[in-house]
Coordinates of C-alpha atoms and ligand atoms in Angstrom, one line a residue:
X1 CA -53.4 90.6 200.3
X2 CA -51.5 91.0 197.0
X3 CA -47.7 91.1 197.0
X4 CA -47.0 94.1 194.6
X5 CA -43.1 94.8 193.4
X6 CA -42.1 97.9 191.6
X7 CA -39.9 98.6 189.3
X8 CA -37.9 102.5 189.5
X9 CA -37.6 104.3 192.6
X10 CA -38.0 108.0 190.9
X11 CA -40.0 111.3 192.0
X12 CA -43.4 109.5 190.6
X13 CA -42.9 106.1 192.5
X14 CA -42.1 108.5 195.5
X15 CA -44.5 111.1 195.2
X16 CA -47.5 109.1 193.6
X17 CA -47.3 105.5 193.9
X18 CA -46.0 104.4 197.1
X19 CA -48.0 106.7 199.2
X20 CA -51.2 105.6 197.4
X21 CA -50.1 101.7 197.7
X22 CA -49.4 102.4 201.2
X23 CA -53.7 103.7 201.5
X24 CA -54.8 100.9 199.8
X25 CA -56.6 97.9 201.2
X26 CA -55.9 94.8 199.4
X27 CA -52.1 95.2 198.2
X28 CA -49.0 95.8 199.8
X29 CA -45.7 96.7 198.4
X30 CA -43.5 94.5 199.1
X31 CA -40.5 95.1 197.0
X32 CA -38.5 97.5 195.1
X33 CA -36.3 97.2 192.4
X34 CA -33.8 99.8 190.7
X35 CA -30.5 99.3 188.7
X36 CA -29.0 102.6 190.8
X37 CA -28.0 101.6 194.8
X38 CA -28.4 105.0 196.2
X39 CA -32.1 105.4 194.6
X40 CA -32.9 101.9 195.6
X41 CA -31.7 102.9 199.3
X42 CA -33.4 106.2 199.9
X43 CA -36.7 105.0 198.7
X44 CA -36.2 101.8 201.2
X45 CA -35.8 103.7 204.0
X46 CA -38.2 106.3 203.1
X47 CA -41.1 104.1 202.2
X48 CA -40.2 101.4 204.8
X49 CA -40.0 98.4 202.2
X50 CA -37.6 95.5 203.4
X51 CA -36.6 94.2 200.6
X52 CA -34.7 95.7 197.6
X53 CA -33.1 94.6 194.6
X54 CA -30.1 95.9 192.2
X55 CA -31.0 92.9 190.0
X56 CA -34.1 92.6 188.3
X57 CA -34.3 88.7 188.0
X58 CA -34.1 87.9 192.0
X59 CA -36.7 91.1 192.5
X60 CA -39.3 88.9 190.0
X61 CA -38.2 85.8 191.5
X62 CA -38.9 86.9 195.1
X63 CA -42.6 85.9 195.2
X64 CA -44.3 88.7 193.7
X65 CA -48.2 88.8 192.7
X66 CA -48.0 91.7 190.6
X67 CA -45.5 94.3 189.3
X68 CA -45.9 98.0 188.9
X69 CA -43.6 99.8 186.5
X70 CA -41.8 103.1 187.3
X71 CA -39.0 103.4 185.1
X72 CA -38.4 105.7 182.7
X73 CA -40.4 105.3 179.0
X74 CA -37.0 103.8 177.7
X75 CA -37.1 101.0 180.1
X76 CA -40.7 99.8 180.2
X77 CA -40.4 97.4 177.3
X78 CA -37.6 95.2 179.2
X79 CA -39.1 95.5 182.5
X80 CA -42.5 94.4 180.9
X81 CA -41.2 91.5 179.5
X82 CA -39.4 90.5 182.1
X83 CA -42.3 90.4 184.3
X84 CA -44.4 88.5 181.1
X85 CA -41.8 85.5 181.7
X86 CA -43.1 85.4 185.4
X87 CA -46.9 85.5 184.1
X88 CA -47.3 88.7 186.8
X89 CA -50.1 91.3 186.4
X90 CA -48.5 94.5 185.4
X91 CA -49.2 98.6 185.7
X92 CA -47.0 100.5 183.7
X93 CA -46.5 104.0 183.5
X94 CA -47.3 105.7 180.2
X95 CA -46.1 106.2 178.0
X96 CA -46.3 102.8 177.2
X97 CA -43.2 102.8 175.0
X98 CA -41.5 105.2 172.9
X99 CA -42.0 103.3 170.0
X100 CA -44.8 101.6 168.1
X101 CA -43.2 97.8 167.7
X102 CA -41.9 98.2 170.8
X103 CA -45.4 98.2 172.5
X104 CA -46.7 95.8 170.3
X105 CA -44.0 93.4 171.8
X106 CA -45.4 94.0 175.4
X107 CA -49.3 93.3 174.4
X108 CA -48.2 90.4 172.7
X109 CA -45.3 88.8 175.4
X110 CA -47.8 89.7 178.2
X111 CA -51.3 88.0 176.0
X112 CA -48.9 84.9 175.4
X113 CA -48.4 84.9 179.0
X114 CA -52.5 85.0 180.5
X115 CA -51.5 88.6 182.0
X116 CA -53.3 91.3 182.2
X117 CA -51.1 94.8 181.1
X118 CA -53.0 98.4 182.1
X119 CA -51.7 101.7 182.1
X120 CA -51.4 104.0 184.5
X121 CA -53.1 106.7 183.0
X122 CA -54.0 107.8 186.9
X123 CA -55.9 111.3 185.2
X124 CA -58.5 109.3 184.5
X125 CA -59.4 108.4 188.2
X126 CA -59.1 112.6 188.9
X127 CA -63.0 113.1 190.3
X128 CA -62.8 116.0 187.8
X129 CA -62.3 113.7 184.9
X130 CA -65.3 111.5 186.5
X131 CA -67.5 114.5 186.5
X132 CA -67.0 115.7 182.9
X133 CA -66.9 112.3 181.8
X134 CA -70.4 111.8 183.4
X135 CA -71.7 115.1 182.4
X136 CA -70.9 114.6 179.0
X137 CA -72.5 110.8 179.0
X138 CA -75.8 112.7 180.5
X139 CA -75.7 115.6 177.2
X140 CA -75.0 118.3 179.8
X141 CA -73.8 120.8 177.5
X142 CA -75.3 119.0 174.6
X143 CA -73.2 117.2 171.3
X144 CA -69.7 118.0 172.3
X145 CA -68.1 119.4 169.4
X146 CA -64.4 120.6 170.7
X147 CA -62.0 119.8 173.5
X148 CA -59.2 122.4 174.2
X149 CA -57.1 120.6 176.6
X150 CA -54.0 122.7 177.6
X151 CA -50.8 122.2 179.6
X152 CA -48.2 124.7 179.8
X153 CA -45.4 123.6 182.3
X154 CA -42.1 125.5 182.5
X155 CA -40.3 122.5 184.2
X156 CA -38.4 124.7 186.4
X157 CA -35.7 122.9 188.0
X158 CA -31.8 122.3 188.6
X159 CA -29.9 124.3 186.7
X160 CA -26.5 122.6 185.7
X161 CA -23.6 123.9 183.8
X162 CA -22.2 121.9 181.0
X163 CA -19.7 122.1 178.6
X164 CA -22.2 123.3 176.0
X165 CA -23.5 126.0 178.8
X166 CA -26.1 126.2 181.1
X167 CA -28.9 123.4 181.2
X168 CA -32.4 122.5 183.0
X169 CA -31.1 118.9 184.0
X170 CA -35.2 118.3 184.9
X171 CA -36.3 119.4 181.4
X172 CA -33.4 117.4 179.4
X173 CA -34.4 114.1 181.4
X174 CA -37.6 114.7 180.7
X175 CA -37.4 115.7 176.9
X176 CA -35.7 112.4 176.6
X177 CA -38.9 110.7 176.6
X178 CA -40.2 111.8 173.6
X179 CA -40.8 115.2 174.3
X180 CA -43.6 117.1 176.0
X181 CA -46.6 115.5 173.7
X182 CA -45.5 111.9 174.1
X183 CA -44.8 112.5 177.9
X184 CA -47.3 114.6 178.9
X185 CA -49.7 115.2 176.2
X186 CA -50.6 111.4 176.2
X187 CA -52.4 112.0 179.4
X188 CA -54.9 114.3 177.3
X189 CA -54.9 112.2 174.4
X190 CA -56.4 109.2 176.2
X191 CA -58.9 111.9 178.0
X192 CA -60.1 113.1 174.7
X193 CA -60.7 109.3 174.0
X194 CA -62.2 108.4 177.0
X195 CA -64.8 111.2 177.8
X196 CA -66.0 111.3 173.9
X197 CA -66.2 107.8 173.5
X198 CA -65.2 108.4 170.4
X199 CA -61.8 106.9 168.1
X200 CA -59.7 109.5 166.7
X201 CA -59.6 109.1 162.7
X202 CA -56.8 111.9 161.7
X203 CA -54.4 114.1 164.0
X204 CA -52.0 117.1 162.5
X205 CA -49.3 118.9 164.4
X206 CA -47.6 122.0 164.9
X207 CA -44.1 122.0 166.7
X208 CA -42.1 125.2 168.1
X209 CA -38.6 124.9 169.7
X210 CA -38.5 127.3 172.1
X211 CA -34.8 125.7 173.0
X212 CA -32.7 123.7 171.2
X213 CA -33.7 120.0 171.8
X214 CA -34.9 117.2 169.1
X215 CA -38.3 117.2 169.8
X216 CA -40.2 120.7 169.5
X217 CA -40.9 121.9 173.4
X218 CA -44.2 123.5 172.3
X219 CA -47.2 121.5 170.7
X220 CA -50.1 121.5 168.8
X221 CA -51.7 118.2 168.1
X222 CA -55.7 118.8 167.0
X223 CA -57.5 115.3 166.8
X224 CA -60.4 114.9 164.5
X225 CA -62.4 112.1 166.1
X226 CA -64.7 109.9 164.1
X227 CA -68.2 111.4 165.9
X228 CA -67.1 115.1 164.2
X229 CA -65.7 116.0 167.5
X230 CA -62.4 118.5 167.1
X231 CA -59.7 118.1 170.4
X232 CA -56.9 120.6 171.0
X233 CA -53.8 119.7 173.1
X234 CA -51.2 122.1 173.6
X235 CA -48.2 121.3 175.8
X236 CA -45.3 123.1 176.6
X237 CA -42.1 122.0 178.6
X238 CA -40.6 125.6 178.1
X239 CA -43.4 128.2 179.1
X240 CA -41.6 130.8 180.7
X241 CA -39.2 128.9 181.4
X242 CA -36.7 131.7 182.0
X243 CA -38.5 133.7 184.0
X244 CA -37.6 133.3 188.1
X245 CA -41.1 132.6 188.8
X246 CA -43.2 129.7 187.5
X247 CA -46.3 130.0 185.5
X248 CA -48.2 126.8 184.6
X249 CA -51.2 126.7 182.7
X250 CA -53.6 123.5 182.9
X251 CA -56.9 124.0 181.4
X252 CA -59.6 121.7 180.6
X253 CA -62.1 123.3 177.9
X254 CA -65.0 121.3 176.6
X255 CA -67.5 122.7 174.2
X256 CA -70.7 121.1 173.4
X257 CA -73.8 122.4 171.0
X258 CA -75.5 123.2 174.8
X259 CA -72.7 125.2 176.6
X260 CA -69.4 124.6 178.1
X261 CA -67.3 123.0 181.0
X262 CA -64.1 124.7 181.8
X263 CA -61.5 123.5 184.2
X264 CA -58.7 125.7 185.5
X265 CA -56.3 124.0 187.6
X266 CA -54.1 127.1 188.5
X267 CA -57.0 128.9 189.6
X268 CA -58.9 126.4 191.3
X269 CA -62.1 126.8 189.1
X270 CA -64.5 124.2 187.8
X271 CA -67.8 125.2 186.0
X272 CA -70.5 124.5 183.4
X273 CA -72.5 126.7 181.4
X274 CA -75.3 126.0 179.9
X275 CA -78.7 127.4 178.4
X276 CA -80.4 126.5 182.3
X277 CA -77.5 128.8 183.9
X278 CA -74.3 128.0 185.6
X279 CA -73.0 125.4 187.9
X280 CA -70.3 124.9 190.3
X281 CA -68.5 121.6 190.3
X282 CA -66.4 120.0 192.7
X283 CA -62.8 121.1 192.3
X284 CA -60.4 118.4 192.5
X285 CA -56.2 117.7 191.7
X286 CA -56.0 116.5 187.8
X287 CA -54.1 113.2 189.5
X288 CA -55.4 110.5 191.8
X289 CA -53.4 107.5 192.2
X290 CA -54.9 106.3 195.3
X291 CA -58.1 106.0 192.6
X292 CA -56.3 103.9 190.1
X293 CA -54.6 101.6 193.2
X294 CA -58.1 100.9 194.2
X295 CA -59.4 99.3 191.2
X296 CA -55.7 97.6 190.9
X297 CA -56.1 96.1 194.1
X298 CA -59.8 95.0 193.5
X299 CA -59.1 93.7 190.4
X300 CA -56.4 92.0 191.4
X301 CA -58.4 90.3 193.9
X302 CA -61.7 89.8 191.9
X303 CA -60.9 90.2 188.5
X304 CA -63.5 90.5 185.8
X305 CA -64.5 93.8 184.2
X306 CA -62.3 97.0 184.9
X307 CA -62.0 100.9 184.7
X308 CA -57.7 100.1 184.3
X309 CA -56.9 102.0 181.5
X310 CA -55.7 99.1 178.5
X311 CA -52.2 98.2 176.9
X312 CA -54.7 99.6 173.8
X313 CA -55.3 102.1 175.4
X314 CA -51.8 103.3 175.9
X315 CA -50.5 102.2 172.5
X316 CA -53.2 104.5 171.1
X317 CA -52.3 107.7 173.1
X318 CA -48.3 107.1 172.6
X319 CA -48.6 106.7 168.8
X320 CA -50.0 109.6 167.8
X321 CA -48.3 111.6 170.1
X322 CA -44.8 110.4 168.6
X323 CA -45.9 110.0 165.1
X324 CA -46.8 113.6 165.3
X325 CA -43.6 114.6 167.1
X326 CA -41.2 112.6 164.5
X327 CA -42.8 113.8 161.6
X328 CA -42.8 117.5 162.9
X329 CA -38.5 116.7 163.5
X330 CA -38.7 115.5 160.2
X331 CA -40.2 118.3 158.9
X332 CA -37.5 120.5 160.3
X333 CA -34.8 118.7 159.4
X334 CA -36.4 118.4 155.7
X335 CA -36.0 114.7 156.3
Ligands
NAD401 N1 -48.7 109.4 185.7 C1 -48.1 110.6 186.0 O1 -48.8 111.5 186.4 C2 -46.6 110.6 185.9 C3 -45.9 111.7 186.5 C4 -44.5 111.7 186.4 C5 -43.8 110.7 185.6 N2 -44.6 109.7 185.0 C6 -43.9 108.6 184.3 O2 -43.3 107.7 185.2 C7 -42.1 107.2 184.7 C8 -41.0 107.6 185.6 O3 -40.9 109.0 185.8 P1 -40.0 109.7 187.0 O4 -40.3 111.2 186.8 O5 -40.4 109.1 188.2 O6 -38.5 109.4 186.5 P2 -37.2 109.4 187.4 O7 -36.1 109.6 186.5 O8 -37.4 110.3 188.6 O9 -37.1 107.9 188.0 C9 -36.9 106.8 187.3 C10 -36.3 105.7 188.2 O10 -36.1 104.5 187.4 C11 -34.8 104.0 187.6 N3 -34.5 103.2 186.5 C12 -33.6 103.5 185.4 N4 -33.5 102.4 184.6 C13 -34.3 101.5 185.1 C14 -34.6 100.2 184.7 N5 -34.1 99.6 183.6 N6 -35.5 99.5 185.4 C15 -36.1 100.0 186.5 N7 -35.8 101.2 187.0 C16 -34.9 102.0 186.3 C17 -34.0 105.2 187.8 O11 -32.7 104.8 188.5 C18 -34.9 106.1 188.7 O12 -34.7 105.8 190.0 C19 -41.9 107.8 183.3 O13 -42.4 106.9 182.3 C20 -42.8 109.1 183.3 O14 -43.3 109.5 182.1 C21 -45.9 109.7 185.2

């Protein structure tokens, strides 16, 4: 049985990652850490973990076998290296890091140290991801030429009034992390990736602030990969945002030279169409942590090959999504 700590008691630890570690043979959480009490507390109680640490050097000293990281993107790199001094295994959340060097720093601190670093890039374990990535491997709908992938998510949430007026506290936290391409859209970046098989050679951006932040709330990053293949991502954090009731778009388009597969999340669809007719596929969340915990916990315990998403692999996402988001910001400011 693996002894897993984690670092961040937030809403992804809560919702995602401690029920799926709790389903999994093979691992066991066994401690939490988090620099604020009150969080630290609720998810103790909550998720029944005994022990629970304010200070992040007794939590790695307190006999862990691997560490999973659920901070926020600004805190990964210390939390990383931190568990690179104690040679432990690590999952991080993506992004990776907000910043190229930065992430360089955590491949390198955790190769010195003979541990593995993955990223938990837990789309990729989504039986829908499975089935185009399988269908695409298998020339379902023939040379796949373009991937619109779409996520428009009016992070509806607390309001809170300010000196400056009336803010979404949920978007602002979340806008802090780079904004919506390099928080969310990195999830479809590494999907593009993955099902083509294929390394992106050139990316371009379009930005629009739909409110006032530093990074644009509403993106365009098209991808040209080097098999000819063209990938759309589009991700909004402000879609309707005022409006009392939500509206989320997430859309999975991929169009070969043989037809098409098309994913809509919102309306629970999942086909393909090709020249031989139409099929139904299996619908399925876009998430599946439980997936990703499985391989962690075999591969914790056999090691060898695995389907973990890489440190690579989250470098790669993260730094086109923020060299396309800075240069859009510098754009605007005519810096
Ligand atoms: N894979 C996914 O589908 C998915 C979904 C949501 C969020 N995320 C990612 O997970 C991470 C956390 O997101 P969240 O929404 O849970 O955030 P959150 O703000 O709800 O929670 C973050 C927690 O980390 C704690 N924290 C702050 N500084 C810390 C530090 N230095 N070390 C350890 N803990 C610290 C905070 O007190 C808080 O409890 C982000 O990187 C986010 O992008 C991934």
């Amino acid at each position: 049985m693996a002894n897993i700590g984690l670092m961040g008691c937030g809403v992804v630890a809560d919702y995602g990652h401690l029920p799926a570690m709790a389903r999994t043979d093979g691992l066991e959480c066994v401690a939490l850490y988090d620099p604020d009490a009150v969080r630290l507390s609720i998810t103790q109680s909550k998720h029944r973990i005994e022990r629970g640490y304010t200070d992040a050097a007794e939590f790695m000293a307190s006999g862990l076998d691997a560490v999973a990281i659920t901070s926020p993107a600004t805190a990964h790199h210390d939390n990383v290296l931190l568990a690179a001094a104690h040679r432990l295994p690590v999952l991080c959340e993506k992004p990776l890091a907000l910043d190229q060097a930065e992430a360089e720093a955590m491949i390198s601190a955790m190769q010195a140290a003979g541990a593995p670093l993955w990223v938990g890039f837990d789309y990729r374990f989504s039986p829908v991801s499975q089935q185009i990535r399988a269908l695409i491997a298998e020339g379902a709908i023939g040379r796949v030429r373009d991937l619109r992938l779409v996520y428009l998510w009016d992070l509806h949430g607390r309001e809170v009034r300010g000196q400056d007026g009336v803010r979404n506290q949920r978007r602002e936290g979340r806008m802090l992390e780079g904004g919506p391409m390099a928080d969310c859209g990195v999830h479809q970046i590494d999907l593009a990736r993955w099902w083509t098989g294929s390394e992106v050679v050139d990316a371009r951006a379009e930005g629009v602030w739909v409110e006032g932040y530093a990074a644009p709330d509403h993106m365009y990053l098209h991808l040209d990969h080097a098999d000819g293949t063209h990938t759309l991502v589009e991700i909004s954090y402000s879609y309707g945002a005022s409006c009392p009731e939500a509206c989320h778009t997430f859309v999975y388009e991929i169009i070969g030279t043989d037809g098409l597969i098309r994913y809509d999340r919102e309306r629970r669809e999942f086909w393909l169409r090709n020249s031989q007719g139409s099929r139904e596929l299996t619908f399925a969340g876009e998430k599946n942590f439980d997936g990703m915990y499985a391989e962690f916990s075999r591969v914790l315990a056999q090691g060898g090959e695995t389907t973990l998403p890489t440190a690579l692999d989250g470098l790669t996402a993260t730094r086109l999504a923020m060299e396309s988001t800075l240069a859009l910001m510098r754009r605007r400011t005519g810096g």
